Tab-separated table of C-alpha atoms and ligand atoms in Angstrom:
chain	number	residue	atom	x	y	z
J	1	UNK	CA	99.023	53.039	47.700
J	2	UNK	CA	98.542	56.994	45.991
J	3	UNK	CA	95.797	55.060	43.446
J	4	UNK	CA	93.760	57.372	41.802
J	5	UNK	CA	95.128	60.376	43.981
J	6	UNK	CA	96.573	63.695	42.675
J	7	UNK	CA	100.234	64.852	44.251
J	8	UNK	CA	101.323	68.209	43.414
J	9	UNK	CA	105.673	68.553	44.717
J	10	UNK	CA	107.151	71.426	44.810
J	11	UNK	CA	111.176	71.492	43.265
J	12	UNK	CA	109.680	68.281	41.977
J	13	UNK	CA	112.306	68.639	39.221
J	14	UNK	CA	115.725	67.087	40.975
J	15	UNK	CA	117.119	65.733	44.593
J	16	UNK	CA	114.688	64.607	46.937
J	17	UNK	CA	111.548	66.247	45.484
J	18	UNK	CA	112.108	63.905	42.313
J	19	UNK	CA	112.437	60.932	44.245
J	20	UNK	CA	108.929	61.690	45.664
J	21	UNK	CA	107.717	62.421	42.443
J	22	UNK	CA	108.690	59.073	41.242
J	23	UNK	CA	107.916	57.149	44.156
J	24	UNK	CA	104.125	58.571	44.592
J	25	UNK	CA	103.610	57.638	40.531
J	26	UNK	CA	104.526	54.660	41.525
J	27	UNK	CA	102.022	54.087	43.827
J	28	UNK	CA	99.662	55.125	41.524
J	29	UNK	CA	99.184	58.854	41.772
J	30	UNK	CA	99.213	61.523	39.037
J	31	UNK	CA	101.970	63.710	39.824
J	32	UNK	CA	102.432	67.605	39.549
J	33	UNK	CA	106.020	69.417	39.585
J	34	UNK	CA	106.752	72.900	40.119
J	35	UNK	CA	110.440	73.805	39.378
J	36	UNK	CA	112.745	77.004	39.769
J	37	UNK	CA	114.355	77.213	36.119
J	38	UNK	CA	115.966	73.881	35.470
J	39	UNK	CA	113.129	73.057	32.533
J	40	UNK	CA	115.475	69.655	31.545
J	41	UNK	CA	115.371	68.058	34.856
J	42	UNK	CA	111.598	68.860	35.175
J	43	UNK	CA	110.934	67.785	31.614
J	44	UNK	CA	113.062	64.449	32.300
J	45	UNK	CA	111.198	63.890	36.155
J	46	UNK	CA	107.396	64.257	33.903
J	47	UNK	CA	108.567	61.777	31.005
J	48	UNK	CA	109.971	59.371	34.412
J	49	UNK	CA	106.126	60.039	35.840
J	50	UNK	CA	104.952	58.907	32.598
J	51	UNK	CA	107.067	55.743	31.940
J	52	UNK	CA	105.402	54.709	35.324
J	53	UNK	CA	101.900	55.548	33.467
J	54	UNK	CA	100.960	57.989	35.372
J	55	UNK	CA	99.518	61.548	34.529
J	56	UNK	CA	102.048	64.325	34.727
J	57	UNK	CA	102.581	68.289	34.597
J	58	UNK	CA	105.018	70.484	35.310
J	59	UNK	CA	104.763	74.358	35.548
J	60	UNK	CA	107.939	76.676	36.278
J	61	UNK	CA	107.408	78.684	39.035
J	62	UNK	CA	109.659	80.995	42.088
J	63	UNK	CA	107.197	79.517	44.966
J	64	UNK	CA	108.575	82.519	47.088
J	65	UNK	CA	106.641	84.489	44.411
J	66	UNK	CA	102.210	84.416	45.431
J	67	UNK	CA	101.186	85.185	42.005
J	68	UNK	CA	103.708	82.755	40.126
J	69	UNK	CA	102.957	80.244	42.734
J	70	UNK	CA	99.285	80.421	41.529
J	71	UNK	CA	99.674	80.816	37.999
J	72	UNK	CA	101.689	76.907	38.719
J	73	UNK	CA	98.755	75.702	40.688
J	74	UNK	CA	96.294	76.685	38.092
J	75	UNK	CA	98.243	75.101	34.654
J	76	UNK	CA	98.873	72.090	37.324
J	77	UNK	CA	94.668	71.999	38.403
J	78	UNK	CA	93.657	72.395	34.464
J	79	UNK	CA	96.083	69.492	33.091
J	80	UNK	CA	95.904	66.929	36.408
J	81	UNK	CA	92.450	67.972	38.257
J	82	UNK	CA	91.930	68.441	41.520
J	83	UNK	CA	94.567	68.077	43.843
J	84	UNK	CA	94.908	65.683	46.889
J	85	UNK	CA	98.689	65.701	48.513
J	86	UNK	CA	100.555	69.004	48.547
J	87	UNK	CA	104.916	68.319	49.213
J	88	UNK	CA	106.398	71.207	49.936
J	89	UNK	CA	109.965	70.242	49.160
J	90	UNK	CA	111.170	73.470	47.301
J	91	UNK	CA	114.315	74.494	49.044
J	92	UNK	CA	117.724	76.481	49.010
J	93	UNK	CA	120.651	77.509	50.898
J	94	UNK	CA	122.948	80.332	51.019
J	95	UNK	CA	125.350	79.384	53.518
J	96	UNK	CA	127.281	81.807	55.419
J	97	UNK	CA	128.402	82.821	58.761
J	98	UNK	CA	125.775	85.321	60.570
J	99	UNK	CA	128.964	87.961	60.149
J	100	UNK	CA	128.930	87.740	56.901
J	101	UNK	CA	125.424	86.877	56.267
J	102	UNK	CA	123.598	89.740	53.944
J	103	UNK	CA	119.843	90.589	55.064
J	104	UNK	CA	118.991	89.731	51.498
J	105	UNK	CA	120.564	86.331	51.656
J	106	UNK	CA	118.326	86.029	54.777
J	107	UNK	CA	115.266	87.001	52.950
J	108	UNK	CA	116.154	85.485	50.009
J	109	UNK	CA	116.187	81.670	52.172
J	110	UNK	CA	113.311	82.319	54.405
J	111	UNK	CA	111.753	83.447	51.115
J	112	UNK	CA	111.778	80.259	48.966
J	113	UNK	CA	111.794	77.992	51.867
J	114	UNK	CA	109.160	79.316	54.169
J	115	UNK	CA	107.173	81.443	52.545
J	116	UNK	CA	107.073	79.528	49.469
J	117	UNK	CA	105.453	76.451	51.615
J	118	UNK	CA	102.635	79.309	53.322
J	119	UNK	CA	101.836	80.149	49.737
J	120	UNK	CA	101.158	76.556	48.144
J	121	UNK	CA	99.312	75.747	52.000
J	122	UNK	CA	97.417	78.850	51.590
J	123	UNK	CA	96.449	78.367	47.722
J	124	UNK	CA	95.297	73.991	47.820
J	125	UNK	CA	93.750	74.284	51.515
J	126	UNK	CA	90.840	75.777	49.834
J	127	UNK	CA	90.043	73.228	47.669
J	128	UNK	CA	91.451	70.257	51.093
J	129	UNK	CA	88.732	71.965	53.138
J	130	UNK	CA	85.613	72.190	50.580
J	131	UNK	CA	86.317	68.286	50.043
J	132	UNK	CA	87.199	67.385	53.545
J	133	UNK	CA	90.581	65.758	52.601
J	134	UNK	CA	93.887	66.521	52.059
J	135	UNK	CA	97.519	65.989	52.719
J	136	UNK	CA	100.579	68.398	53.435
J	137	UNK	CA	104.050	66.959	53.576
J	138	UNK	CA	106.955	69.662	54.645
J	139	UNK	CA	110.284	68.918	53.743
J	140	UNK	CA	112.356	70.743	56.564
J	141	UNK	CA	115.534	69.783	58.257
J	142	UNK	CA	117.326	68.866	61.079
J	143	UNK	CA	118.943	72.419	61.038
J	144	UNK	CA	115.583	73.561	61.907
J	145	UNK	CA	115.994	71.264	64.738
J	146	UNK	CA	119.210	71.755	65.805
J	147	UNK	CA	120.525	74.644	64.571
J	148	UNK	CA	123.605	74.659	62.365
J	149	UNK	CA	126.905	76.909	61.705
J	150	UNK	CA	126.621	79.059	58.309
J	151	UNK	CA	122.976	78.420	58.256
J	152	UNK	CA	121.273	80.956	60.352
J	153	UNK	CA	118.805	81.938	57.301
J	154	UNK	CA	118.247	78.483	56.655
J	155	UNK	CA	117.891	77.650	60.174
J	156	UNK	CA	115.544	79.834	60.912
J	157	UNK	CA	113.462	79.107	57.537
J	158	UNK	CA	113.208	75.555	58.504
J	159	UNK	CA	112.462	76.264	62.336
J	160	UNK	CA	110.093	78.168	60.921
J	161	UNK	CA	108.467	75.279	58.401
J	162	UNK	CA	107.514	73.556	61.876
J	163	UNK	CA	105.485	76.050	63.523
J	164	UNK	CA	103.653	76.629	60.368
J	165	UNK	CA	103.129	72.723	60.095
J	166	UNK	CA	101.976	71.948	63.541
J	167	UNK	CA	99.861	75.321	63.101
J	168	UNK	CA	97.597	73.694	59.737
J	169	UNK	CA	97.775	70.890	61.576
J	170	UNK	CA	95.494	71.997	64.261
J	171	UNK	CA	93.895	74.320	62.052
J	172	UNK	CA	92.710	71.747	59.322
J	173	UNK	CA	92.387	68.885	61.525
J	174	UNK	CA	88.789	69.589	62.392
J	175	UNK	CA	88.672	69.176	58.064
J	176	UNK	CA	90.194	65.520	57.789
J	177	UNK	CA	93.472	67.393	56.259
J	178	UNK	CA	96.490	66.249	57.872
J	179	UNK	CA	100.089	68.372	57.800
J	180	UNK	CA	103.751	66.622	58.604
J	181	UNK	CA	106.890	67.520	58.670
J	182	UNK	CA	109.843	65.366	57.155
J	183	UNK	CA	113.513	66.408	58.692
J	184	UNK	CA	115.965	64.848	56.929
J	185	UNK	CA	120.048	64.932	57.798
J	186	UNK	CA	122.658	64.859	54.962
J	187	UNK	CA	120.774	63.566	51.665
J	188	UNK	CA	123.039	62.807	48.240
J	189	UNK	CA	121.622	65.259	46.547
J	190	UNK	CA	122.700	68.399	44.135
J	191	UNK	CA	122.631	70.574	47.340
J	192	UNK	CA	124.595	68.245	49.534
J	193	UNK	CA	127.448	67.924	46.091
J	194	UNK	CA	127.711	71.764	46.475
J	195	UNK	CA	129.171	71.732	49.857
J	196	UNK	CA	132.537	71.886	50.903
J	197	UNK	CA	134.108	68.059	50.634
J	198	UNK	CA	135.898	68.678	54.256
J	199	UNK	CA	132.749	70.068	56.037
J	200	UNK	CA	130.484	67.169	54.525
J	201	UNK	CA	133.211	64.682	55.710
J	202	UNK	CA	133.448	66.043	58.898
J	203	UNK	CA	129.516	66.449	59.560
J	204	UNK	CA	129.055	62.882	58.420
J	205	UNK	CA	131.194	62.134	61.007
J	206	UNK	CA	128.750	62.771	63.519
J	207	UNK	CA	125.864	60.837	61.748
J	208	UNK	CA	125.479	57.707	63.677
J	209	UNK	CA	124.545	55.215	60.595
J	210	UNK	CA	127.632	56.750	58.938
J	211	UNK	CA	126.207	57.772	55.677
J	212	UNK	CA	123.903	60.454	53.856
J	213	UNK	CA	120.317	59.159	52.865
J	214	UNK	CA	119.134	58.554	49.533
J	215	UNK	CA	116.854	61.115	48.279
J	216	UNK	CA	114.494	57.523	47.726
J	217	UNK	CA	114.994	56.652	51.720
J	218	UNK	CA	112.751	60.396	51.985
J	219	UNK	CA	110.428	59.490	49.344
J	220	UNK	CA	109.285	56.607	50.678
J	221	UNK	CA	108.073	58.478	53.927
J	222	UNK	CA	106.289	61.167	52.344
J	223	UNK	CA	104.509	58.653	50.147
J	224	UNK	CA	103.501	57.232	53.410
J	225	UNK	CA	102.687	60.324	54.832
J	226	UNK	CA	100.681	60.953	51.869
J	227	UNK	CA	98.757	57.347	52.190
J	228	UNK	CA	95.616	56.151	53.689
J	229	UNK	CA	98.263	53.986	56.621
J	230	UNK	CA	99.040	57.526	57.731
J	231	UNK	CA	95.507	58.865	58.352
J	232	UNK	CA	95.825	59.373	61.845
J	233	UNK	CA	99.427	61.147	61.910
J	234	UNK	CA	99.550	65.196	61.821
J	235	UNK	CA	101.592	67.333	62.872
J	236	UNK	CA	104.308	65.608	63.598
J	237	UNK	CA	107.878	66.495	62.830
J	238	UNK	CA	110.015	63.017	61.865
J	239	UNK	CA	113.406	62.936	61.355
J	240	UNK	CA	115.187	60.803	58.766
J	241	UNK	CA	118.936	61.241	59.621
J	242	UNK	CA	120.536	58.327	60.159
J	243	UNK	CA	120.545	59.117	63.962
J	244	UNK	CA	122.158	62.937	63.515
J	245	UNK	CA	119.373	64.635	65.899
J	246	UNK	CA	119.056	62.339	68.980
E	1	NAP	P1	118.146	70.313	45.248
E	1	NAP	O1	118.705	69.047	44.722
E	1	NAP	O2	118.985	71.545	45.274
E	1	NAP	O3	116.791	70.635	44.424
E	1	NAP	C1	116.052	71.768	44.758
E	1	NAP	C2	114.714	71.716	44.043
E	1	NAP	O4	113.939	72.855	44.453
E	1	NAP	C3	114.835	71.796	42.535
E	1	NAP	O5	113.790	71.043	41.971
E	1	NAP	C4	114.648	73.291	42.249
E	1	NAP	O6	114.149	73.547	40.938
E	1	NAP	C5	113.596	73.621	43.291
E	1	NAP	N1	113.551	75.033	43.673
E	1	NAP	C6	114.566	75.795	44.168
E	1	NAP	N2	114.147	77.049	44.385
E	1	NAP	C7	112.839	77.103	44.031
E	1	NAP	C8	111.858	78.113	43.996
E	1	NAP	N3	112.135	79.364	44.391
E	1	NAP	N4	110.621	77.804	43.538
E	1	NAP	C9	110.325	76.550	43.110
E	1	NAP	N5	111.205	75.538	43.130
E	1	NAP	C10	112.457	75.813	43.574
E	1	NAP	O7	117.608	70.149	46.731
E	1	NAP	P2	117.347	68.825	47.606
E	1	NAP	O8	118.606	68.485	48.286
E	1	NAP	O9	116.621	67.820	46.816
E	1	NAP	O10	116.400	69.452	48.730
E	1	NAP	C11	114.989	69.330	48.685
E	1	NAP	C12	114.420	69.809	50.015
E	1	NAP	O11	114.944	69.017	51.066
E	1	NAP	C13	114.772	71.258	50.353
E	1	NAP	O12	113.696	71.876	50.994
E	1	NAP	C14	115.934	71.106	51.296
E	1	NAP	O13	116.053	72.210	52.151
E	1	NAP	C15	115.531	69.853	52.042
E	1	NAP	N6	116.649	69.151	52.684
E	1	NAP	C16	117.692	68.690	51.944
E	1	NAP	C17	118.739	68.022	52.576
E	1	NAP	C18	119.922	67.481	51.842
E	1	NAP	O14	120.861	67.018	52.490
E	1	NAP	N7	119.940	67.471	50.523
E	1	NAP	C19	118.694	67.848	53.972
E	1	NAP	C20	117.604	68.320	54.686
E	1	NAP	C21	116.580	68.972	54.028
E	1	NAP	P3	115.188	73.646	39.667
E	1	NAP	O15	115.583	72.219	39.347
E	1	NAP	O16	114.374	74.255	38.592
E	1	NAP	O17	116.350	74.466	40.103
């Protein structure tokens, strides 16, 4: 249980970053979203949080963006308090094969994905330190793992994503603040509907258990991530992918 606990997610407004939302109000946290643009999906996820009766916020912010990122935190801090579990599930693609791949849809990935998650680390770890607690969930992939055609920014950003976790994780350690990693496969979500019906098919075709994962199958690992059962995991990297990366 999240009782009495403060969660901020990042893209908390659809996909899988809703689903954790949901799931940590659930367990009793007060729950903090930061979206891109998509203010009717965020303002939908917050009245969700509520019905649950829970505490909710939402801010808009580009995470890949340090001062936006901040402004978020700050409107997030003033409405919910202080803050206890950090997701960083904020995430996009811009598939593409490396020959065709522009350097600013490279930047533009690593970006949102990676430097988005150092900027929301590097703005609550203050405040996990001073109190000697905290909690830092990653949402990366099993591209990151794996490596995958088209993907080479995304790849990389999400390669990237583990280093930095297993690098707060000995870091922070020392500070009771613990940093994971969640790699999930194929999820049904919005970014998953974008792609190509014949690739999807075929790359489910590889997935052992046959099928993508609801967005709720992630949720309920970060929450436990998040949770007082998980106290003595960090910096570990689990994947959630119906068998994809083994
Ligand atoms: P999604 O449905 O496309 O939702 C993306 C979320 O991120 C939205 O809430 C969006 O906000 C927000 N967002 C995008 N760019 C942002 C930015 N610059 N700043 C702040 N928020 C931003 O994605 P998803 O499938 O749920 O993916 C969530 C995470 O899981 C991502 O990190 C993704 O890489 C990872 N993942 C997904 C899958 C999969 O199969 N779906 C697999 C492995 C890993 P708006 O609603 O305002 O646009």
């Amino acid at each position: 249980m999240l009782t009495e606990k403060v969660a901020l997610v990042t893209g908390g407004s659809r996909g899988i970053g809703k689903a954790i939302a949901l799931r940590m109000a659930q367990e009793g946290a007060d729950v903090g979203i930061i979206y891109a643009g998509n203010e009717q999906a965020a303002a939908e996820t917050l009245e969700e949080i509520r019905a649950l009766g829970r505490k909710g916020a939402m801010a808009k912010a580009d995470v890949g963006d340090y001062a936006q990122a901040q402004d978020a935190v700050k409107v997030i801090k003033e409405e919910l308090g202080p803050i206890d579990i950090l997701v960083n599930n904020a995430g996009i693609t811009r598939d593409k094969l490396i020959l065709r791949m522009s350097p600013e849809e490279f930047e533009q990935v690593v970006r949102v994905n990676l430097q988005g998650a150092f900027h929301m680390i590097r703005l609550l770890s203050p405040d996990f330190v001073k109190k000697r607690q905290g909690r830092i969930v990653n949402i990366t992939s099993v591209s990151g793992l794996m490596g995958n055609p088209g993907q080479a920014n995304y790849a990389a950003a999400k390669a990237g994503l583990i280093g930095l976790t297993k690098t707060v994780a000995k870091e922070l350690a020392a500070r009771n603040v613990t940093c994971n990693a969640i790699a999930p496969g194929f999820v049904e979500t919005d970014m998953t509907r974008a792609m190509n019906e014949q690739t999807l098919e075929a790359a489910l075709g590889s997935v052992p258990l046959k099928r993508m994962a609801k967005p709720e199958e992630i949720a309920a690992l970060a929450a436990f991530l998040a949770g007082d059962e998980a106290a003595y995991i960090t910096g570990a990297v689990i994947p959630i992918d119906g068998g994809l990366n083994m």
